[in-house]
Amino acid sequence: MMEDNFIRLMKAQQKSPADEVINKIKELIESGELKPGDRLPAERKLASDFGFGRTHIREALQKLEFYGIVKTLPQSGTILNGLDINSLNGLLSDVLNLQSYDFYSLVETRCILEMNAIRLCAERRTEEDIEAMEKSHQNFIKFHNDEILRVSYDFAFHRNIAEGSHNPVIKSMLMTIIPDILIIYNKERVCNTDPFVVIKEHAEMINAVKMQNGELASSLLYQHVQGVMTLARTKLENLKVKSLSMA
Amino acid sequence: MMEDNFIRLMKAQQKSPADEVINKIKELIESGELKPGDRLPAERKLASDFGFGRTHIREALQKLEFYGIVKTLPQSGTILNGLDINSLNGLLSDVLNLQSYDFYSLVETRCILEMNAIRLCAERRTEEDIEAMEKSHQNFIKFHNDEILRVSYDFAFHRNIAEGSHNPVIKSMLMTIIPDILIIYNKERVCNTDPFVVIKEHAEMINAVKMQNGELASSLLYQHVQGVMTLARTKLENLKVKSLSMA
DNA sequence: TGTGTAATTTTGGTCAACCAATTAAACGGG
DNA sequence: CCCGTTTAATTGGTTGACCAAAATTACACA
């Protein structure tokens, strides 16, 4: 496992072709040859100029579009966004320096997003949201003896919370990080929280949401995930995951 | 602009080919034909079975890999993650139901992430972090009369905060949402916060970070972004942005 | 019967060519 | 000279073919 991390670290240091393309685009901007708002040279031209195939060019542009740096218009071209040079350079540096992240950062960010998701859920929840949470909770109780199913319904419960926040950005972000957490959870098999404790905590959170008490719901959620936080801090502190990007 | 939103809404209802592929993969899982941990049929087979080209298959798999649902191994195949059927179905439903998001959600999430980023920055900051914040702050003062440069250095300041959190997941998430916010900011040209107010707020935040006072830093950041929050709530409430996904 | 090696097949990644949408240039008439 | 129409060029998206790595199968020998 340590060897795995070493190999991944080395790979991270070898830039992918797409990252090399991004670096060259960054140089075009720094040289003034490409200005904010400009259309980029055509994919074929970039391929020829940079010495990479169009597949790598397209992968690089897709990545830049994902981060809002360019906008691709079918059959029309690719436009650099209109931010100023310093901001563009900063963003491009950040894209190029995206790191693998450690499990602790993953879990810490999940905690932050979920604490706020449940606070918003308490404020904004609908009857459907409460019913969905109740249903997941009842299913958790029903299958609390089944190690796999109870994790499944715990996860469903957390998805209900995200849904109840009525903030699609928070939902989307949680979606990108929850699967990795769950996968590592299941793989390490080190979480053995008493299901009755979970049942109690779920019930308290539902009640706080019903009462529209965001602060209470938020602090209950914080307590709820302390188990994973502690786990991440002590046993899996240096566990690397993947780069949170498309490359 | 209202017409723009209408057209985008209609487009959102037409599933992309990649989403149709994802839906078919979901059906394979629901039918039991594809189980957690299984290798998916080869790309060529999926293309043939589903009636889409390999480009669309690969785009769908790339999206699923981004969300942690599958793992693609070059020259070996694509593996479905080992989560249970309910969780997989839930995740796939969420992926298929990713929505366009409104500017308010974007800004609200930014506020949440940055409040926590600066709290962590106060706890974890290094001397380099403080120096970087000071430098951005000094540049903001220097160019406070230049509308473009001061936004640029304000952005640099916020990037320093993200960097100082020492949490790559938070950094990465802020990176995906900040450009859109800045672009809309510049386009709507409706923020006219007095630069001297910003200078004062920046100085207070730096001081709180120096003092390692996370709570203070967090609440100062909250005050700092209230302008954008108010703007988002009143003037741009229904402004749709893009789908926060690769499709 | 088990093991090691070689051959074959399968696989995802990449490429050049082609398709169709968009833009730019050319042309003709007023 | 300007404007509308037609033609040509440019563009990103898609396709089928090819490449090389990985996995599977077949075969030979102890």
Short mmCIF file of N, CA, C and O in Angstrom, two decimals, chain B residues 98-179:
data_model
loop_
_atom_site.label_atom_id
_atom_site.label_comp_id
_atom_site.label_asym_id
_atom_site.label_seq_id
_atom_site.Cartn_x
_atom_site.Cartn_y
_atom_site.Cartn_z
N LEU B 98 -28.72 15.40 -12.38
CA LEU B 98 -27.98 16.63 -12.13
C LEU B 98 -28.68 17.78 -12.82
O LEU B 98 -29.07 17.70 -13.97
N GLN B 99 -28.84 18.85 -12.06
CA GLN B 99 -29.56 19.99 -12.62
C GLN B 99 -28.63 21.12 -12.93
O GLN B 99 -27.57 21.25 -12.34
N SER B 100 -29.08 21.94 -13.83
CA SER B 100 -28.51 23.26 -13.89
C SER B 100 -28.71 23.90 -12.52
O SER B 100 -29.65 23.56 -11.81
N TYR B 101 -27.83 24.77 -12.16
CA TYR B 101 -28.01 25.39 -10.85
C TYR B 101 -28.13 26.90 -11.02
O TYR B 101 -27.72 27.48 -12.00
N ASP B 102 -28.74 27.48 -10.01
CA ASP B 102 -28.96 28.90 -10.05
C ASP B 102 -27.79 29.62 -9.39
O ASP B 102 -27.06 29.03 -8.59
N PHE B 103 -27.63 30.83 -9.73
CA PHE B 103 -26.51 31.63 -9.23
C PHE B 103 -26.52 31.68 -7.71
O PHE B 103 -25.46 31.67 -7.07
N TYR B 104 -27.69 31.74 -7.13
CA TYR B 104 -27.77 31.83 -5.67
C TYR B 104 -27.16 30.59 -5.01
O TYR B 104 -26.42 30.70 -4.03
N SER B 105 -27.47 29.41 -5.55
CA SER B 105 -26.89 28.19 -4.99
C SER B 105 -25.37 28.20 -5.11
O SER B 105 -24.66 27.74 -4.22
N LEU B 106 -24.91 28.73 -6.20
CA LEU B 106 -23.47 28.81 -6.45
C LEU B 106 -22.81 29.67 -5.37
O LEU B 106 -21.84 29.29 -4.73
N VAL B 107 -23.40 30.83 -5.16
CA VAL B 107 -22.83 31.79 -4.23
C VAL B 107 -22.97 31.31 -2.79
O VAL B 107 -22.07 31.48 -1.97
N GLU B 108 -24.09 30.68 -2.51
CA GLU B 108 -24.33 30.14 -1.17
C GLU B 108 -23.27 29.08 -0.84
O GLU B 108 -22.71 29.04 0.27
N THR B 109 -22.99 28.21 -1.81
CA THR B 109 -22.00 27.16 -1.60
C THR B 109 -20.60 27.73 -1.47
O THR B 109 -19.80 27.27 -0.66
N ARG B 110 -20.32 28.74 -2.28
CA ARG B 110 -19.03 29.41 -2.15
C ARG B 110 -18.85 29.97 -0.75
O ARG B 110 -17.79 29.84 -0.15
N CYS B 111 -19.89 30.59 -0.24
CA CYS B 111 -19.82 31.18 1.09
C CYS B 111 -19.51 30.10 2.13
O CYS B 111 -18.65 30.28 2.99
N ILE B 112 -20.23 28.99 2.04
CA ILE B 112 -20.01 27.88 2.98
C ILE B 112 -18.57 27.38 2.91
O ILE B 112 -17.90 27.21 3.93
N LEU B 113 -18.10 27.15 1.69
CA LEU B 113 -16.75 26.60 1.54
C LEU B 113 -15.70 27.61 2.01
O LEU B 113 -14.72 27.24 2.68
N GLU B 114 -15.89 28.87 1.69
CA GLU B 114 -14.87 29.85 2.05
C GLU B 114 -14.86 30.17 3.53
O GLU B 114 -13.79 30.42 4.11
N MET B 115 -16.03 30.17 4.16
CA MET B 115 -16.07 30.36 5.62
C MET B 115 -15.27 29.28 6.31
O MET B 115 -14.55 29.53 7.27
N ASN B 116 -15.41 28.07 5.82
CA ASN B 116 -14.67 26.97 6.42
C ASN B 116 -13.21 26.96 6.00
O ASN B 116 -12.33 26.60 6.78
N ALA B 117 -12.97 27.37 4.77
CA ALA B 117 -11.58 27.44 4.30
C ALA B 117 -10.79 28.41 5.17
O ALA B 117 -9.66 28.12 5.56
N ILE B 118 -11.37 29.57 5.46
CA ILE B 118 -10.60 30.56 6.22
C ILE B 118 -10.47 30.13 7.69
O ILE B 118 -9.46 30.42 8.34
N ARG B 119 -11.48 29.40 8.18
CA ARG B 119 -11.37 28.89 9.55
C ARG B 119 -10.19 27.90 9.62
O ARG B 119 -9.36 27.97 10.54
N LEU B 120 -10.12 27.01 8.63
CA LEU B 120 -9.01 26.05 8.60
C LEU B 120 -7.68 26.77 8.34
O LEU B 120 -6.64 26.38 8.89
N CYS B 121 -7.74 27.80 7.52
CA CYS B 121 -6.52 28.58 7.24
C CYS B 121 -5.98 29.19 8.52
O CYS B 121 -4.77 29.15 8.78
N ALA B 122 -6.88 29.74 9.35
CA ALA B 122 -6.45 30.32 10.62
C ALA B 122 -5.75 29.29 11.49
O ALA B 122 -4.79 29.58 12.21
N GLU B 123 -6.24 28.06 11.42
CA GLU B 123 -5.66 26.99 12.26
C GLU B 123 -4.37 26.43 11.69
O GLU B 123 -3.49 26.01 12.43
N ARG B 124 -4.26 26.41 10.34
CA ARG B 124 -3.19 25.64 9.71
C ARG B 124 -2.18 26.49 8.94
O ARG B 124 -1.25 25.95 8.38
N ARG B 125 -2.40 27.78 8.92
CA ARG B 125 -1.62 28.60 8.00
C ARG B 125 -0.13 28.56 8.33
O ARG B 125 0.28 28.43 9.47
N THR B 126 0.64 28.71 7.26
CA THR B 126 2.09 28.80 7.39
C THR B 126 2.49 30.26 7.19
O THR B 126 1.66 31.09 6.80
N GLU B 127 3.76 30.56 7.41
CA GLU B 127 4.23 31.93 7.16
C GLU B 127 4.08 32.29 5.69
O GLU B 127 3.76 33.43 5.36
N GLU B 128 4.30 31.28 4.83
CA GLU B 128 4.14 31.54 3.39
C GLU B 128 2.71 31.93 3.06
O GLU B 128 2.46 32.79 2.21
N ASP B 129 1.76 31.25 3.72
CA ASP B 129 0.36 31.57 3.48
C ASP B 129 0.07 33.02 3.85
O ASP B 129 -0.60 33.75 3.10
N ILE B 130 0.54 33.43 4.99
CA ILE B 130 0.30 34.80 5.43
C ILE B 130 0.96 35.80 4.50
O ILE B 130 0.38 36.82 4.13
N GLU B 131 2.18 35.48 4.10
CA GLU B 131 2.88 36.37 3.16
C GLU B 131 2.12 36.51 1.85
O GLU B 131 2.01 37.60 1.28
N ALA B 132 1.57 35.40 1.37
CA ALA B 132 0.82 35.45 0.11
C ALA B 132 -0.43 36.31 0.26
O ALA B 132 -0.77 37.11 -0.62
N MET B 133 -1.12 36.15 1.40
CA MET B 133 -2.31 36.97 1.64
C MET B 133 -1.94 38.45 1.73
O MET B 133 -2.61 39.32 1.16
N GLU B 134 -0.85 38.73 2.46
CA GLU B 134 -0.37 40.12 2.59
C GLU B 134 -0.07 40.70 1.21
O GLU B 134 -0.42 41.84 0.90
N LYS B 135 0.60 39.89 0.38
CA LYS B 135 0.99 40.38 -0.94
C LYS B 135 -0.23 40.71 -1.78
O LYS B 135 -0.29 41.75 -2.43
N SER B 136 -1.21 39.80 -1.79
CA SER B 136 -2.43 40.08 -2.55
C SER B 136 -3.12 41.33 -2.01
O SER B 136 -3.64 42.16 -2.76
N HIS B 137 -3.12 41.44 -0.71
CA HIS B 137 -3.74 42.60 -0.06
C HIS B 137 -3.03 43.90 -0.46
O HIS B 137 -3.67 44.90 -0.82
N GLN B 138 -1.69 43.87 -0.42
CA GLN B 138 -0.93 45.07 -0.81
C GLN B 138 -1.19 45.42 -2.27
O GLN B 138 -1.31 46.60 -2.63
N ASN B 139 -1.26 44.39 -3.12
CA ASN B 139 -1.56 44.65 -4.53
C ASN B 139 -2.96 45.24 -4.70
O ASN B 139 -3.19 46.09 -5.56
N PHE B 140 -3.90 44.75 -3.92
CA PHE B 140 -5.26 45.30 -3.98
C PHE B 140 -5.24 46.79 -3.63
O PHE B 140 -5.84 47.63 -4.30
N ILE B 141 -4.52 47.12 -2.56
CA ILE B 141 -4.40 48.54 -2.16
C ILE B 141 -3.76 49.35 -3.28
O ILE B 141 -4.24 50.43 -3.65
N LYS B 142 -2.70 48.79 -3.83
CA LYS B 142 -1.95 49.50 -4.86
C LYS B 142 -2.81 49.82 -6.07
O LYS B 142 -2.72 50.89 -6.66
N PHE B 143 -3.67 48.86 -6.44
CA PHE B 143 -4.46 49.01 -7.65
C PHE B 143 -5.93 49.22 -7.36
O PHE B 143 -6.78 48.87 -8.19
N HIS B 144 -6.24 49.76 -6.18
CA HIS B 144 -7.66 49.83 -5.81
C HIS B 144 -8.46 50.73 -6.72
O HIS B 144 -9.69 50.67 -6.74
N ASN B 145 -7.77 51.61 -7.47
CA ASN B 145 -8.50 52.48 -8.40
C ASN B 145 -8.74 51.85 -9.75
O ASN B 145 -9.47 52.40 -10.57
N ASP B 146 -8.13 50.71 -9.97
CA ASP B 146 -8.27 50.03 -11.26
C ASP B 146 -9.32 48.94 -11.09
O ASP B 146 -9.10 47.94 -10.42
N GLU B 147 -10.47 49.15 -11.70
CA GLU B 147 -11.59 48.23 -11.52
C GLU B 147 -11.27 46.79 -11.84
O GLU B 147 -11.75 45.88 -11.17
N ILE B 148 -10.45 46.60 -12.85
CA ILE B 148 -10.14 45.23 -13.27
C ILE B 148 -9.09 44.61 -12.35
O ILE B 148 -9.24 43.48 -11.87
N LEU B 149 -8.03 45.37 -12.08
CA LEU B 149 -6.94 44.80 -11.27
C LEU B 149 -7.38 44.53 -9.84
O LEU B 149 -6.92 43.57 -9.22
N ARG B 150 -8.26 45.37 -9.33
CA ARG B 150 -8.62 45.11 -7.93
C ARG B 150 -9.49 43.86 -7.79
O ARG B 150 -9.37 43.14 -6.81
N VAL B 151 -10.32 43.60 -8.79
CA VAL B 151 -11.07 42.34 -8.76
C VAL B 151 -10.10 41.17 -8.86
O VAL B 151 -10.25 40.15 -8.18
N SER B 152 -9.09 41.35 -9.68
CA SER B 152 -8.08 40.31 -9.87
C SER B 152 -7.37 40.01 -8.55
O SER B 152 -7.16 38.84 -8.20
N TYR B 153 -6.98 41.05 -7.81
CA TYR B 153 -6.25 40.82 -6.56
C TYR B 153 -7.18 40.38 -5.44
O TYR B 153 -6.77 39.69 -4.51
N ASP B 154 -8.45 40.75 -5.54
CA ASP B 154 -9.41 40.21 -4.59
C ASP B 154 -9.52 38.70 -4.80
O ASP B 154 -9.55 37.92 -3.84
N PHE B 155 -9.58 38.31 -6.05
CA PHE B 155 -9.64 36.88 -6.40
C PHE B 155 -8.38 36.17 -5.92
O PHE B 155 -8.45 35.07 -5.36
N ALA B 156 -7.22 36.80 -6.13
CA ALA B 156 -5.96 36.20 -5.66
C ALA B 156 -6.01 36.01 -4.14
O ALA B 156 -5.55 34.99 -3.62
N PHE B 157 -6.55 36.97 -3.46
CA PHE B 157 -6.68 36.90 -2.00
C PHE B 157 -7.51 35.68 -1.60
O PHE B 157 -7.15 34.93 -0.70
N HIS B 158 -8.61 35.47 -2.31
CA HIS B 158 -9.47 34.33 -2.00
C HIS B 158 -8.81 33.01 -2.34
O HIS B 158 -8.98 32.01 -1.64
N ARG B 159 -8.01 33.04 -3.38
CA ARG B 159 -7.25 31.83 -3.69
C ARG B 159 -6.21 31.55 -2.62
O ARG B 159 -5.93 30.39 -2.29
N ASN B 160 -5.63 32.59 -2.05
CA ASN B 160 -4.69 32.42 -0.94
C ASN B 160 -5.39 31.75 0.26
O ASN B 160 -4.80 30.90 0.93
N ILE B 161 -6.62 32.17 0.51
CA ILE B 161 -7.36 31.58 1.62
C ILE B 161 -7.57 30.08 1.38
O ILE B 161 -7.35 29.24 2.27
N ALA B 162 -7.98 29.76 0.15
CA ALA B 162 -8.20 28.34 -0.18
C ALA B 162 -6.91 27.55 -0.01
O ALA B 162 -6.90 26.45 0.53
N GLU B 163 -5.82 28.14 -0.49
CA GLU B 163 -4.52 27.49 -0.37
C GLU B 163 -4.16 27.27 1.10
O GLU B 163 -3.63 26.23 1.48
N GLY B 164 -4.47 28.25 1.92
CA GLY B 164 -4.11 28.20 3.33
C GLY B 164 -4.93 27.19 4.13
O GLY B 164 -4.55 26.84 5.25
N SER B 165 -6.03 26.72 3.56
CA SER B 165 -6.83 25.71 4.27
C SER B 165 -6.11 24.36 4.31
O SER B 165 -6.43 23.50 5.12
N HIS B 166 -5.18 24.19 3.36
CA HIS B 166 -4.43 22.92 3.27
C HIS B 166 -5.37 21.73 3.14
O HIS B 166 -5.09 20.65 3.65
N ASN B 167 -6.46 21.97 2.44
CA ASN B 167 -7.40 20.89 2.16
C ASN B 167 -7.65 20.89 0.65
O ASN B 167 -8.39 21.74 0.13
N PRO B 168 -7.00 19.98 -0.07
CA PRO B 168 -7.10 20.01 -1.53
C PRO B 168 -8.51 19.79 -2.07
O PRO B 168 -8.80 20.23 -3.19
N VAL B 169 -9.37 19.16 -1.30
CA VAL B 169 -10.73 18.95 -1.78
C VAL B 169 -11.49 20.28 -1.80
O VAL B 169 -12.18 20.60 -2.77
N ILE B 170 -11.36 21.04 -0.74
CA ILE B 170 -12.00 22.35 -0.71
C ILE B 170 -11.45 23.25 -1.82
O ILE B 170 -12.19 23.94 -2.51
N LYS B 171 -10.14 23.21 -2.00
CA LYS B 171 -9.51 24.01 -3.06
C LYS B 171 -10.10 23.65 -4.41
O LYS B 171 -10.47 24.53 -5.20
N SER B 172 -10.18 22.36 -4.66
CA SER B 172 -10.66 21.90 -5.96
C SER B 172 -12.12 22.31 -6.18
O SER B 172 -12.50 22.74 -7.27
N MET B 173 -12.93 22.19 -5.15
CA MET B 173 -14.34 22.55 -5.29
C MET B 173 -14.52 24.05 -5.52
O MET B 173 -15.32 24.46 -6.36
N LEU B 174 -13.75 24.84 -4.80
CA LEU B 174 -13.84 26.29 -5.03
C LEU B 174 -13.42 26.62 -6.45
O LEU B 174 -14.02 27.48 -7.09
N MET B 175 -12.42 25.91 -6.94
CA MET B 175 -11.97 26.14 -8.30
C MET B 175 -13.04 25.89 -9.35
O MET B 175 -13.02 26.50 -10.40
N THR B 176 -13.92 24.93 -9.06
CA THR B 176 -14.95 24.65 -10.07
C THR B 176 -16.05 25.70 -10.05
O THR B 176 -16.78 25.83 -11.04
N ILE B 177 -16.19 26.44 -8.96
CA ILE B 177 -17.32 27.38 -8.92
C ILE B 177 -16.92 28.84 -9.00
O ILE B 177 -17.71 29.67 -9.44
N ILE B 178 -15.69 29.15 -8.59
CA ILE B 178 -15.31 30.55 -8.58
C ILE B 178 -15.30 31.19 -9.96
O ILE B 178 -15.77 32.33 -10.11
N PRO B 179 -14.78 30.53 -11.01
CA PRO B 179 -14.76 31.22 -12.30
C PRO B 179 -16.14 31.66 -12.77
O PRO B 179 -16.29 32.78 -13.28
#
